[in-house]
Amino acid sequence: MDIETCDRLPLVPEATLKAHKVHVSYDTRFRACARLLQALHRQAAGWTLGTYTTASGRKRRMGHLVGSYDGAAGANFLSLDVHRLARRELAYREPGAMFEERRLYENLLSSTPLALNLLGPLKLNRDLAEAFVREIAPEYAGRVCAVGFEHSPGRGDRTFTDDATAFDGFINLRLEDGRKAFIAIEIKYSETAGEPEPRMRDRYDDLSVSSELFSDPDDPALRRNPIQQFWRLHLLAQSMIDAGLYDAGKVVVIAPRLNDQVQRALGLYQRHLAPAREGKAGFLNLPLEDAISALALAGAPDMARAITTRYVDFTPIHALI
């Protein structure tokens, strides 16, 4: 079988998942494979097995978790520089930013360290960041002023979405024509787009209409899983433009191509969008594999290979099957 062109992942036998301590009965096919892939990486690296505490208070060992010593030593990061950056971002995070320290350091399956592994090199190298932007959004070519993580223009501020919605990554730009712009990034790895739904706020309804982003801004489907998070992120992006903070911007969702749940949700969400217009926040579904290719083309092929091996090359799973 040609793994490079394989369009599906296997249903891993329960006995195999249990043998590697990654059996979770409600996992999707993708999440089960991703969890097992991280366990195989942990085993190959010789990192200790980590634990978490269940709702009943029982400690459970899981193959995709590393022990606290290995986590603190940087197991979840693909370079020493990104590990140092992660520590700095945690220390200087925005007030209210939702960084969970143990997930960041010890959960190999978490999308937060993926965000830092993928976007951290951009913060450390402005030339690389500008080249990356040219690859993924050439219409936003210009000077990268800053790259941030877990960013919100104002948590709880009614000027925006009046809640704690934030972007996983945020690239602040000055375009070649002088306009202020941004690329706001949401990263999914093994998520299903079925996370707990937040309390609906009146501000969402107001923005959904005033933003003029949607063919039917009152459609109840926008307010429910699997697309309500994309709706809120898009509203936040447009509210920043409407408030005059930026002249242009785009929401970019990055998720593995084989994560069927998220890819279907993105397709569903995009069917709700009104035609693109000047002054309106754009929306782009950028598969993780394409984002990695953009990083390589921008000038970081070694990091791109490391991210591919760690997150999207499922050859070890196919070999195990």
PDB file of C-alpha atoms in Angstrom:
ATOM      1  CA  MET A   1       0.000   0.000   0.000  1.00  0.00           C
ATOM      2  CA  ASP A   2       1.245   3.485  -0.886  1.00  0.00           C
ATOM      3  CA  ILE A   3       0.983   5.265   2.458  1.00  0.00           C
ATOM      4  CA  GLU A   4       1.590   8.662   0.828  1.00  0.00           C
ATOM      5  CA  THR A   5      -1.639   8.395  -1.136  1.00  0.00           C
ATOM      6  CA  CYS A   6      -3.688   6.362   1.321  1.00  0.00           C
ATOM      7  CA  ASP A   7      -6.964   8.214   1.879  1.00  0.00           C
ATOM      8  CA  ARG A   8      -7.995   6.549   5.108  1.00  0.00           C
ATOM      9  CA  LEU A   9      -6.709   5.341   8.439  1.00  0.00           C
ATOM     10  CA  PRO A  10      -7.396   1.890   9.850  1.00  0.00           C
ATOM     11  CA  LEU A  11      -9.747   0.878  12.596  1.00  0.00           C
ATOM     12  CA  VAL A  12      -7.102  -0.203  15.093  1.00  0.00           C
ATOM     13  CA  PRO A  13      -8.010  -3.406  16.974  1.00  0.00           C
ATOM     14  CA  GLU A  14      -8.971  -2.800  20.578  1.00  0.00           C
ATOM     15  CA  ALA A  15      -6.335  -5.253  21.762  1.00  0.00           C
ATOM     16  CA  THR A  16      -3.631  -3.214  20.012  1.00  0.00           C
ATOM     17  CA  LEU A  17      -4.843   0.033  21.561  1.00  0.00           C
ATOM     18  CA  LYS A  18      -4.920  -1.553  24.999  1.00  0.00           C
ATOM     19  CA  ALA A  19      -1.447  -3.017  24.556  1.00  0.00           C
ATOM     20  CA  HIS A  20      -0.102   0.493  23.987  1.00  0.00           C
ATOM     21  CA  LYS A  21      -2.291   1.989  26.755  1.00  0.00           C
ATOM     22  CA  VAL A  22      -4.267   4.240  24.430  1.00  0.00           C
ATOM     23  CA  HIS A  23      -7.683   2.611  24.368  1.00  0.00           C
ATOM     24  CA  VAL A  24     -10.456   5.178  24.822  1.00  0.00           C
ATOM     25  CA  SER A  25     -13.877   3.802  23.957  1.00  0.00           C
ATOM     26  CA  TYR A  26     -15.284   7.045  22.497  1.00  0.00           C
ATOM     27  CA  ASP A  27     -12.312   7.941  20.275  1.00  0.00           C
ATOM     28  CA  THR A  28     -12.979   8.568  16.598  1.00  0.00           C
ATOM     29  CA  ARG A  29     -10.960   6.578  14.085  1.00  0.00           C
ATOM     30  CA  PHE A  30      -8.601   9.509  13.541  1.00  0.00           C
ATOM     31  CA  ARG A  31      -8.203  10.272  17.231  1.00  0.00           C
ATOM     32  CA  ALA A  32      -7.467   6.627  18.058  1.00  0.00           C
ATOM     33  CA  CYS A  33      -4.767   6.507  15.377  1.00  0.00           C
ATOM     34  CA  ALA A  34      -3.328   9.866  16.437  1.00  0.00           C
ATOM     35  CA  ARG A  35      -3.260   8.813  20.083  1.00  0.00           C
ATOM     36  CA  LEU A  36      -1.517   5.559  19.152  1.00  0.00           C
ATOM     37  CA  LEU A  37       0.962   7.419  16.921  1.00  0.00           C
ATOM     38  CA  GLN A  38       1.983   9.620  19.834  1.00  0.00           C
ATOM     39  CA  ALA A  39       2.367   6.573  22.071  1.00  0.00           C
ATOM     40  CA  LEU A  40       4.674   4.994  19.498  1.00  0.00           C
ATOM     41  CA  HIS A  41       6.749   8.194  19.370  1.00  0.00           C
ATOM     42  CA  ARG A  42       6.967   8.194  23.173  1.00  0.00           C
ATOM     43  CA  GLN A  43       8.107   4.592  23.222  1.00  0.00           C
ATOM     44  CA  ALA A  44      10.686   5.145  20.479  1.00  0.00           C
ATOM     45  CA  ALA A  45      12.110   8.140  22.331  1.00  0.00           C
ATOM     46  CA  GLY A  46      12.265   6.244  25.626  1.00  0.00           C
ATOM     47  CA  TRP A  47      10.152   8.794  27.490  1.00  0.00           C
ATOM     48  CA  THR A  48       8.418   7.715  30.683  1.00  0.00           C
ATOM     49  CA  LEU A  49       4.710   6.922  30.703  1.00  0.00           C
ATOM     50  CA  GLY A  50       2.519   9.725  32.016  1.00  0.00           C
ATOM     51  CA  THR A  51      -0.689   9.651  34.026  1.00  0.00           C
ATOM     52  CA  TYR A  52      -3.839  11.670  34.486  1.00  0.00           C
ATOM     53  CA  THR A  53      -6.495  11.671  37.196  1.00  0.00           C
ATOM     54  CA  THR A  54      -9.969  10.525  36.205  1.00  0.00           C
ATOM     55  CA  ALA A  55     -13.185  12.187  37.389  1.00  0.00           C
ATOM     56  CA  SER A  56     -13.442   9.499  40.067  1.00  0.00           C
ATOM     57  CA  GLY A  57      -9.997  10.390  41.390  1.00  0.00           C
ATOM     58  CA  ARG A  58      -8.202   7.329  40.024  1.00  0.00           C
ATOM     59  CA  LYS A  59      -4.840   7.752  38.332  1.00  0.00           C
ATOM     60  CA  ARG A  60      -4.664   6.218  34.882  1.00  0.00           C
ATOM     61  CA  ARG A  61      -1.518   5.690  32.830  1.00  0.00           C
ATOM     62  CA  MET A  62      -1.864   6.629  29.158  1.00  0.00           C
ATOM     63  CA  GLY A  63       0.532   5.971  26.314  1.00  0.00           C
ATOM     64  CA  HIS A  64       0.225   9.430  24.746  1.00  0.00           C
ATOM     65  CA  LEU A  65       1.260  11.166  27.969  1.00  0.00           C
ATOM     66  CA  VAL A  66       4.848  11.633  29.108  1.00  0.00           C
ATOM     67  CA  GLY A  67       6.035  11.814  32.693  1.00  0.00           C
ATOM     68  CA  SER A  68       6.550  15.212  34.317  1.00  0.00           C
ATOM     69  CA  TYR A  69      10.373  15.024  34.129  1.00  0.00           C
ATOM     70  CA  ASP A  70      10.394  14.344  30.377  1.00  0.00           C
ATOM     71  CA  GLY A  71       7.677  16.937  29.862  1.00  0.00           C
ATOM     72  CA  ALA A  72       9.663  19.614  31.671  1.00  0.00           C
ATOM     73  CA  ALA A  73      12.742  18.635  29.641  1.00  0.00           C
ATOM     74  CA  GLY A  74      10.890  19.482  26.411  1.00  0.00           C
ATOM     75  CA  ALA A  75       9.562  16.171  25.093  1.00  0.00           C
ATOM     76  CA  ASN A  76       6.578  17.887  23.470  1.00  0.00           C
ATOM     77  CA  PHE A  77       8.658  20.308  21.394  1.00  0.00           C
ATOM     78  CA  LEU A  78      10.621  19.617  18.255  1.00  0.00           C
ATOM     79  CA  SER A  79      13.549  21.927  18.958  1.00  0.00           C
ATOM     80  CA  LEU A  80      15.254  23.487  21.926  1.00  0.00           C
ATOM     81  CA  ASP A  81      14.396  26.949  20.617  1.00  0.00           C
ATOM     82  CA  VAL A  82      10.665  26.138  20.458  1.00  0.00           C
ATOM     83  CA  HIS A  83      10.820  24.641  23.955  1.00  0.00           C
ATOM     84  CA  ARG A  84      12.372  27.868  25.255  1.00  0.00           C
ATOM     85  CA  LEU A  85       9.734  29.875  23.396  1.00  0.00           C
ATOM     86  CA  ALA A  86       6.946  27.779  24.943  1.00  0.00           C
ATOM     87  CA  ARG A  87       8.269  28.503  28.428  1.00  0.00           C
ATOM     88  CA  ARG A  88       8.422  32.206  27.622  1.00  0.00           C
ATOM     89  CA  GLU A  89       4.909  32.263  26.132  1.00  0.00           C
ATOM     90  CA  LEU A  90       3.553  30.549  29.230  1.00  0.00           C
ATOM     91  CA  ALA A  91       5.233  33.069  31.519  1.00  0.00           C
ATOM     92  CA  TYR A  92       4.146  36.131  29.519  1.00  0.00           C
ATOM     93  CA  ARG A  93       0.746  34.969  28.303  1.00  0.00           C
ATOM     94  CA  GLU A  94      -2.091  37.438  27.943  1.00  0.00           C
ATOM     95  CA  PRO A  95      -4.318  37.849  31.022  1.00  0.00           C
ATOM     96  CA  GLY A  96      -7.017  35.200  30.758  1.00  0.00           C
ATOM     97  CA  ALA A  97      -5.192  33.132  28.141  1.00  0.00           C
ATOM     98  CA  MET A  98      -6.161  29.466  28.448  1.00  0.00           C
ATOM     99  CA  PHE A  99      -2.818  27.665  28.607  1.00  0.00           C
ATOM    100  CA  GLU A 100      -3.059  24.358  30.502  1.00  0.00           C
ATOM    101  CA  GLU A 101       0.496  23.761  31.659  1.00  0.00           C
ATOM    102  CA  ARG A 102       0.358  19.973  31.985  1.00  0.00           C
ATOM    103  CA  ARG A 103      -1.289  19.572  28.575  1.00  0.00           C
ATOM    104  CA  LEU A 104       1.319  21.840  27.060  1.00  0.00           C
ATOM    105  CA  TYR A 105       4.268  19.898  28.439  1.00  0.00           C
ATOM    106  CA  GLU A 106       3.020  16.340  28.919  1.00  0.00           C
ATOM    107  CA  ASN A 107       0.190  15.615  26.456  1.00  0.00           C
ATOM    108  CA  LEU A 108       1.682  14.589  23.105  1.00  0.00           C
ATOM    109  CA  LEU A 109      -1.803  14.593  21.544  1.00  0.00           C
ATOM    110  CA  SER A 110      -2.596  18.209  22.419  1.00  0.00           C
ATOM    111  CA  SER A 111      -2.955  20.796  19.652  1.00  0.00           C
ATOM    112  CA  THR A 112      -1.331  23.512  21.814  1.00  0.00           C
ATOM    113  CA  PRO A 113       2.240  22.203  21.456  1.00  0.00           C
ATOM    114  CA  LEU A 114       1.468  21.562  17.781  1.00  0.00           C
ATOM    115  CA  ALA A 115       0.651  25.262  17.439  1.00  0.00           C
ATOM    116  CA  LEU A 116       3.982  26.168  18.986  1.00  0.00           C
ATOM    117  CA  ASN A 117       5.919  23.618  16.915  1.00  0.00           C
ATOM    118  CA  LEU A 118       4.325  24.897  13.700  1.00  0.00           C
ATOM    119  CA  LEU A 119       4.149  28.626  14.378  1.00  0.00           C
ATOM    120  CA  GLY A 120       6.923  29.057  16.930  1.00  0.00           C
ATOM    121  CA  PRO A 121       9.651  29.157  14.260  1.00  0.00           C
ATOM    122  CA  LEU A 122       7.757  32.054  12.658  1.00  0.00           C
ATOM    123  CA  LYS A 123       7.979  34.071  15.857  1.00  0.00           C
ATOM    124  CA  LEU A 124      11.687  33.331  16.113  1.00  0.00           C
ATOM    125  CA  ASN A 125      12.440  34.314  12.503  1.00  0.00           C
ATOM    126  CA  ARG A 126      10.623  37.241  10.881  1.00  0.00           C
ATOM    127  CA  ASP A 127      11.924  36.436   7.402  1.00  0.00           C
ATOM    128  CA  LEU A 128      10.556  32.919   7.732  1.00  0.00           C
ATOM    129  CA  ALA A 129       7.224  34.300   8.945  1.00  0.00           C
ATOM    130  CA  GLU A 130       6.926  36.633   5.956  1.00  0.00           C
ATOM    131  CA  ALA A 131       7.806  33.838   3.539  1.00  0.00           C
ATOM    132  CA  PHE A 132       5.216  31.565   5.213  1.00  0.00           C
ATOM    133  CA  VAL A 133       2.528  34.228   4.799  1.00  0.00           C
ATOM    134  CA  ARG A 134       3.405  34.560   1.112  1.00  0.00           C
ATOM    135  CA  GLU A 135       2.865  30.812   0.749  1.00  0.00           C
ATOM    136  CA  ILE A 136      -0.495  30.551   2.515  1.00  0.00           C
ATOM    137  CA  ALA A 137      -2.013  33.981   1.812  1.00  0.00           C
ATOM    138  CA  PRO A 138      -0.074  35.850  -0.881  1.00  0.00           C
ATOM    139  CA  GLU A 139      -2.632  38.669  -0.863  1.00  0.00           C
ATOM    140  CA  TYR A 140      -1.369  39.497   2.660  1.00  0.00           C
ATOM    141  CA  ALA A 141       2.300  39.727   1.722  1.00  0.00           C
ATOM    142  CA  GLY A 142       4.056  42.409   3.724  1.00  0.00           C
ATOM    143  CA  ARG A 143       5.947  42.995   6.935  1.00  0.00           C
ATOM    144  CA  VAL A 144       5.225  40.690   9.881  1.00  0.00           C
ATOM    145  CA  CYS A 145       5.085  42.900  12.952  1.00  0.00           C
ATOM    146  CA  ALA A 146       4.400  40.195  15.544  1.00  0.00           C
ATOM    147  CA  VAL A 147       3.433  36.555  15.998  1.00  0.00           C
ATOM    148  CA  GLY A 148       1.422  35.655  19.099  1.00  0.00           C
ATOM    149  CA  PHE A 149      -0.383  32.762  20.749  1.00  0.00           C
ATOM    150  CA  GLU A 150      -3.727  32.475  22.542  1.00  0.00           C
ATOM    151  CA  HIS A 151      -4.535  36.008  21.438  1.00  0.00           C
ATOM    152  CA  SER A 152      -7.698  38.002  21.990  1.00  0.00           C
ATOM    153  CA  PRO A 153      -8.089  41.753  21.492  1.00  0.00           C
ATOM    154  CA  GLY A 154     -10.133  41.928  24.698  1.00  0.00           C
ATOM    155  CA  ARG A 155     -11.587  39.030  26.653  1.00  0.00           C
ATOM    156  CA  GLY A 156     -15.030  39.916  27.963  1.00  0.00           C
ATOM    157  CA  ASP A 157     -15.040  43.184  25.989  1.00  0.00           C
ATOM    158  CA  ARG A 158     -18.377  43.898  24.320  1.00  0.00           C
ATOM    159  CA  THR A 159     -16.564  45.754  21.559  1.00  0.00           C
ATOM    160  CA  PHE A 160     -15.702  42.263  20.374  1.00  0.00           C
ATOM    161  CA  THR A 161     -17.486  39.008  21.261  1.00  0.00           C
ATOM    162  CA  ASP A 162     -17.987  39.681  24.983  1.00  0.00           C
ATOM    163  CA  ASP A 163     -16.459  36.309  25.898  1.00  0.00           C
ATOM    164  CA  ALA A 164     -13.132  34.479  26.178  1.00  0.00           C
ATOM    165  CA  THR A 165     -12.848  33.457  22.513  1.00  0.00           C
ATOM    166  CA  ALA A 166      -9.201  33.615  21.386  1.00  0.00           C
ATOM    167  CA  PHE A 167      -7.040  32.548  18.470  1.00  0.00           C
ATOM    168  CA  ASP A 168      -4.423  29.798  18.850  1.00  0.00           C
ATOM    169  CA  GLY A 169      -2.000  31.795  16.705  1.00  0.00           C
ATOM    170  CA  PHE A 170      -2.034  35.377  15.490  1.00  0.00           C
ATOM    171  CA  ILE A 171       0.148  37.047  12.834  1.00  0.00           C
ATOM    172  CA  ASN A 172       0.073  40.849  12.855  1.00  0.00           C
ATOM    173  CA  LEU A 173       1.007  42.395   9.501  1.00  0.00           C
ATOM    174  CA  ARG A 174       1.626  45.672   7.734  1.00  0.00           C
ATOM    175  CA  LEU A 175       0.785  45.096   4.092  1.00  0.00           C
ATOM    176  CA  GLU A 176       2.799  46.478   1.205  1.00  0.00           C
ATOM    177  CA  ASP A 177       0.090  49.089   0.570  1.00  0.00           C
ATOM    178  CA  GLY A 178       0.276  50.269   4.187  1.00  0.00           C
ATOM    179  CA  ARG A 179      -2.858  48.586   5.508  1.00  0.00           C
ATOM    180  CA  LYS A 180      -2.896  46.869   8.893  1.00  0.00           C
ATOM    181  CA  ALA A 181      -3.872  43.209   8.602  1.00  0.00           C
ATOM    182  CA  PHE A 182      -3.871  39.934  10.500  1.00  0.00           C
ATOM    183  CA  ILE A 183      -3.998  36.205  10.000  1.00  0.00           C
ATOM    184  CA  ALA A 184      -5.824  34.563  12.909  1.00  0.00           C
ATOM    185  CA  ILE A 185      -5.139  30.853  13.226  1.00  0.00           C
ATOM    186  CA  GLU A 186      -7.118  28.043  14.826  1.00  0.00           C
ATOM    187  CA  ILE A 187      -5.323  24.696  15.035  1.00  0.00           C
ATOM    188  CA  LYS A 188      -7.042  21.343  15.396  1.00  0.00           C
ATOM    189  CA  TYR A 189      -5.265  18.020  15.636  1.00  0.00           C
ATOM    190  CA  SER A 190      -7.352  15.192  17.068  1.00  0.00           C
ATOM    191  CA  GLU A 191     -10.373  17.299  18.058  1.00  0.00           C
ATOM    192  CA  THR A 192     -13.800  16.463  16.648  1.00  0.00           C
ATOM    193  CA  ALA A 193     -15.445  19.926  16.505  1.00  0.00           C
ATOM    194  CA  GLY A 194     -17.766  18.551  19.172  1.00  0.00           C
ATOM    195  CA  GLU A 195     -16.345  20.367  22.173  1.00  0.00           C
ATOM    196  CA  PRO A 196     -18.726  21.761  24.840  1.00  0.00           C
ATOM    197  CA  GLU A 197     -20.846  24.568  23.452  1.00  0.00           C
ATOM    198  CA  PRO A 198     -20.577  27.924  25.248  1.00  0.00           C
ATOM    199  CA  ARG A 199     -23.476  29.950  26.579  1.00  0.00           C
ATOM    200  CA  MET A 200     -24.994  31.904  23.738  1.00  0.00           C
ATOM    201  CA  ARG A 201     -24.748  35.672  24.149  1.00  0.00           C
ATOM    202  CA  ASP A 202     -26.809  38.488  22.684  1.00  0.00           C
ATOM    203  CA  ARG A 203     -23.582  39.947  21.348  1.00  0.00           C
ATOM    204  CA  TYR A 204     -23.150  36.947  19.063  1.00  0.00           C
ATOM    205  CA  ASP A 205     -26.536  37.610  17.479  1.00  0.00           C
ATOM    206  CA  ASP A 206     -25.753  41.305  17.005  1.00  0.00           C
ATOM    207  CA  LEU A 207     -22.389  40.571  15.387  1.00  0.00           C
ATOM    208  CA  SER A 208     -23.776  37.773  13.242  1.00  0.00           C
ATOM    209  CA  VAL A 209     -26.081  40.314  11.588  1.00  0.00           C
ATOM    210  CA  SER A 210     -23.796  43.365  11.523  1.00  0.00           C
ATOM    211  CA  SER A 211     -20.781  41.414  10.259  1.00  0.00           C
ATOM    212  CA  GLU A 212     -22.547  40.600   6.965  1.00  0.00           C
ATOM    213  CA  LEU A 213     -20.459  37.418   6.789  1.00  0.00           C
ATOM    214  CA  PHE A 214     -23.335  34.942   6.470  1.00  0.00           C
ATOM    215  CA  SER A 215     -26.056  34.150   3.975  1.00  0.00           C
ATOM    216  CA  ASP A 216     -28.470  33.686   6.913  1.00  0.00           C
ATOM    217  CA  PRO A 217     -27.005  35.221  10.103  1.00  0.00           C
ATOM    218  CA  ASP A 218     -29.900  33.922  12.222  1.00  0.00           C
ATOM    219  CA  ASP A 219     -29.515  30.278  11.190  1.00  0.00           C
ATOM    220  CA  PRO A 220     -29.562  28.163  14.390  1.00  0.00           C
ATOM    221  CA  ALA A 221     -26.969  25.806  12.869  1.00  0.00           C
ATOM    222  CA  LEU A 222     -24.322  28.512  13.270  1.00  0.00           C
ATOM    223  CA  ARG A 223     -24.868  28.398  17.016  1.00  0.00           C
ATOM    224  CA  ARG A 224     -24.446  24.643  17.413  1.00  0.00           C
ATOM    225  CA  ASN A 225     -21.702  22.088  17.026  1.00  0.00           C
ATOM    226  CA  PRO A 226     -19.888  21.251  14.875  1.00  0.00           C
ATOM    227  CA  ILE A 227     -19.523  24.803  13.516  1.00  0.00           C
ATOM    228  CA  GLN A 228     -20.270  27.187  16.395  1.00  0.00           C
ATOM    229  CA  GLN A 229     -16.589  27.697  17.251  1.00  0.00           C
ATOM    230  CA  PHE A 230     -15.714  28.685  13.686  1.00  0.00           C
ATOM    231  CA  TRP A 231     -18.654  31.114  13.769  1.00  0.00           C
ATOM    232  CA  ARG A 232     -17.408  32.727  17.005  1.00  0.00           C
ATOM    233  CA  LEU A 233     -13.821  32.978  15.752  1.00  0.00           C
ATOM    234  CA  HIS A 234     -15.007  34.561  12.517  1.00  0.00           C
ATOM    235  CA  LEU A 235     -17.177  37.030  14.442  1.00  0.00           C
ATOM    236  CA  LEU A 236     -14.206  37.961  16.621  1.00  0.00           C
ATOM    237  CA  ALA A 237     -12.065  38.553  13.546  1.00  0.00           C
ATOM    238  CA  GLN A 238     -14.679  40.789  11.910  1.00  0.00           C
ATOM    239  CA  SER A 239     -15.256  42.710  15.136  1.00  0.00           C
ATOM    240  CA  MET A 240     -11.571  43.674  15.167  1.00  0.00           C
ATOM    241  CA  ILE A 241     -11.892  45.109  11.660  1.00  0.00           C
ATOM    242  CA  ASP A 242     -15.138  46.901  12.509  1.00  0.00           C
ATOM    243  CA  ALA A 243     -13.523  48.394  15.628  1.00  0.00           C
ATOM    244  CA  GLY A 244     -10.798  49.905  13.472  1.00  0.00           C
ATOM    245  CA  LEU A 245      -7.928  47.852  14.854  1.00  0.00           C
ATOM    246  CA  TYR A 246      -7.201  46.405  11.426  1.00  0.00           C
ATOM    247  CA  ASP A 247      -8.078  47.100   7.820  1.00  0.00           C
ATOM    248  CA  ALA A 248      -8.171  43.451   6.729  1.00  0.00           C
ATOM    249  CA  GLY A 249      -7.899  39.976   8.190  1.00  0.00           C
ATOM    250  CA  LYS A 250      -8.451  36.311   7.663  1.00  0.00           C
ATOM    251  CA  VAL A 251      -9.272  33.327   9.865  1.00  0.00           C
ATOM    252  CA  VAL A 252      -7.243  30.251   8.929  1.00  0.00           C
ATOM    253  CA  VAL A 253      -8.198  26.851  10.366  1.00  0.00           C
ATOM    254  CA  ILE A 254      -5.423  24.262  10.227  1.00  0.00           C
ATOM    255  CA  ALA A 255      -6.346  20.604  10.732  1.00  0.00           C
ATOM    256  CA  PRO A 256      -5.128  17.252   9.366  1.00  0.00           C
ATOM    257  CA  ARG A 257      -6.656  16.270   6.069  1.00  0.00           C
ATOM    258  CA  LEU A 258      -7.598  12.844   7.486  1.00  0.00           C
ATOM    259  CA  ASN A 259      -9.461  14.302  10.476  1.00  0.00           C
ATOM    260  CA  ASP A 260     -12.844  13.679   8.859  1.00  0.00           C
ATOM    261  CA  GLN A 261     -14.942  15.277  11.601  1.00  0.00           C
ATOM    262  CA  VAL A 262     -13.173  18.623  11.436  1.00  0.00           C
ATOM    263  CA  GLN A 263     -12.936  18.622   7.636  1.00  0.00           C
ATOM    264  CA  ARG A 264     -16.674  17.949   7.312  1.00  0.00           C
ATOM    265  CA  ALA A 265     -17.418  20.692   9.838  1.00  0.00           C
ATOM    266  CA  LEU A 266     -15.296  23.159   7.887  1.00  0.00           C
ATOM    267  CA  GLY A 267     -17.108  22.315   4.668  1.00  0.00           C
ATOM    268  CA  LEU A 268     -20.463  22.769   6.412  1.00  0.00           C
ATOM    269  CA  TYR A 269     -19.417  26.114   7.874  1.00  0.00           C
ATOM    270  CA  GLN A 270     -18.188  27.458   4.559  1.00  0.00           C
ATOM    271  CA  ARG A 271     -21.594  26.761   3.023  1.00  0.00           C
ATOM    272  CA  HIS A 272     -23.048  29.369   5.417  1.00  0.00           C
ATOM    273  CA  LEU A 273     -20.720  32.155   4.257  1.00  0.00           C
ATOM    274  CA  ALA A 274     -21.807  35.086   2.137  1.00  0.00           C
ATOM    275  CA  PRO A 275     -19.679  35.953  -0.916  1.00  0.00           C
ATOM    276  CA  ALA A 276     -16.338  37.534   0.002  1.00  0.00           C
ATOM    277  CA  ARG A 277     -16.295  41.332   0.096  1.00  0.00           C
ATOM    278  CA  GLU A 278     -13.794  44.104   0.746  1.00  0.00           C
ATOM    279  CA  GLY A 279     -13.538  44.887   4.447  1.00  0.00           C
ATOM    280  CA  LYS A 280     -14.861  41.495   5.520  1.00  0.00           C
ATOM    281  CA  ALA A 281     -12.745  38.903   7.329  1.00  0.00           C
ATOM    282  CA  GLY A 282     -11.838  36.002   5.084  1.00  0.00           C
ATOM    283  CA  PHE A 283     -11.955  32.339   6.037  1.00  0.00           C
ATOM    284  CA  LEU A 284      -9.558  29.618   4.862  1.00  0.00           C
ATOM    285  CA  ASN A 285      -9.439  25.881   5.467  1.00  0.00           C
ATOM    286  CA  LEU A 286      -5.719  25.073   5.312  1.00  0.00           C
ATOM    287  CA  PRO A 287      -4.979  21.345   5.779  1.00  0.00           C
ATOM    288  CA  LEU A 288      -2.140  20.739   8.220  1.00  0.00           C
ATOM    289  CA  GLU A 289      -0.176  18.948   5.519  1.00  0.00           C
ATOM    290  CA  ASP A 290      -0.355  22.070   3.321  1.00  0.00           C
ATOM    291  CA  ALA A 291       0.711  24.290   6.216  1.00  0.00           C
ATOM    292  CA  ILE A 292       3.728  22.036   6.755  1.00  0.00           C
ATOM    293  CA  SER A 293       4.590  22.222   3.056  1.00  0.00           C
ATOM    294  CA  ALA A 294       4.347  26.023   3.262  1.00  0.00           C
ATOM    295  CA  LEU A 295       6.773  25.998   6.184  1.00  0.00           C
ATOM    296  CA  ALA A 296       9.227  23.938   4.146  1.00  0.00           C
ATOM    297  CA  LEU A 297       8.921  26.192   1.097  1.00  0.00           C
ATOM    298  CA  ALA A 298       9.343  29.248   3.323  1.00  0.00           C
ATOM    299  CA  GLY A 299      12.772  28.015   4.394  1.00  0.00           C
ATOM    300  CA  ALA A 300      12.362  25.560   7.283  1.00  0.00           C
ATOM    301  CA  PRO A 301      12.477  22.092   5.649  1.00  0.00           C
ATOM    302  CA  ASP A 302      14.021  20.365   8.681  1.00  0.00           C
ATOM    303  CA  MET A 303      11.279  21.579  11.007  1.00  0.00           C
ATOM    304  CA  ALA A 304       8.671  20.666   8.396  1.00  0.00           C
ATOM    305  CA  ARG A 305      10.016  17.109   8.239  1.00  0.00           C
ATOM    306  CA  ALA A 306      10.006  16.850  12.032  1.00  0.00           C
ATOM    307  CA  ILE A 307       6.369  18.048  12.240  1.00  0.00           C
ATOM    308  CA  THR A 308       5.366  15.619   9.478  1.00  0.00           C
ATOM    309  CA  THR A 309       6.964  12.688  11.264  1.00  0.00           C
ATOM    310  CA  ARG A 310       5.489  13.619  14.600  1.00  0.00           C
ATOM    311  CA  TYR A 311       1.925  14.428  13.582  1.00  0.00           C
ATOM    312  CA  VAL A 312       0.832  13.334  10.104  1.00  0.00           C
ATOM    313  CA  ASP A 313       2.997  10.448   8.934  1.00  0.00           C
ATOM    314  CA  PHE A 314       0.951   7.422   9.965  1.00  0.00           C
ATOM    315  CA  THR A 315       3.386   4.900   8.482  1.00  0.00           C
ATOM    316  CA  PRO A 316       4.060   3.412  11.967  1.00  0.00           C
ATOM    317  CA  ILE A 317       0.321   2.758  12.378  1.00  0.00           C
ATOM    318  CA  HIS A 318       0.003   1.067   9.001  1.00  0.00           C
ATOM    319  CA  ALA A 319       3.101  -1.002   9.754  1.00  0.00           C
ATOM    320  CA  LEU A 320       1.619  -2.058  13.093  1.00  0.00           C
ATOM    321  CA  ILE A 321      -1.632  -3.098  11.434  1.00  0.00           C
TER     322      ILE A 321
END
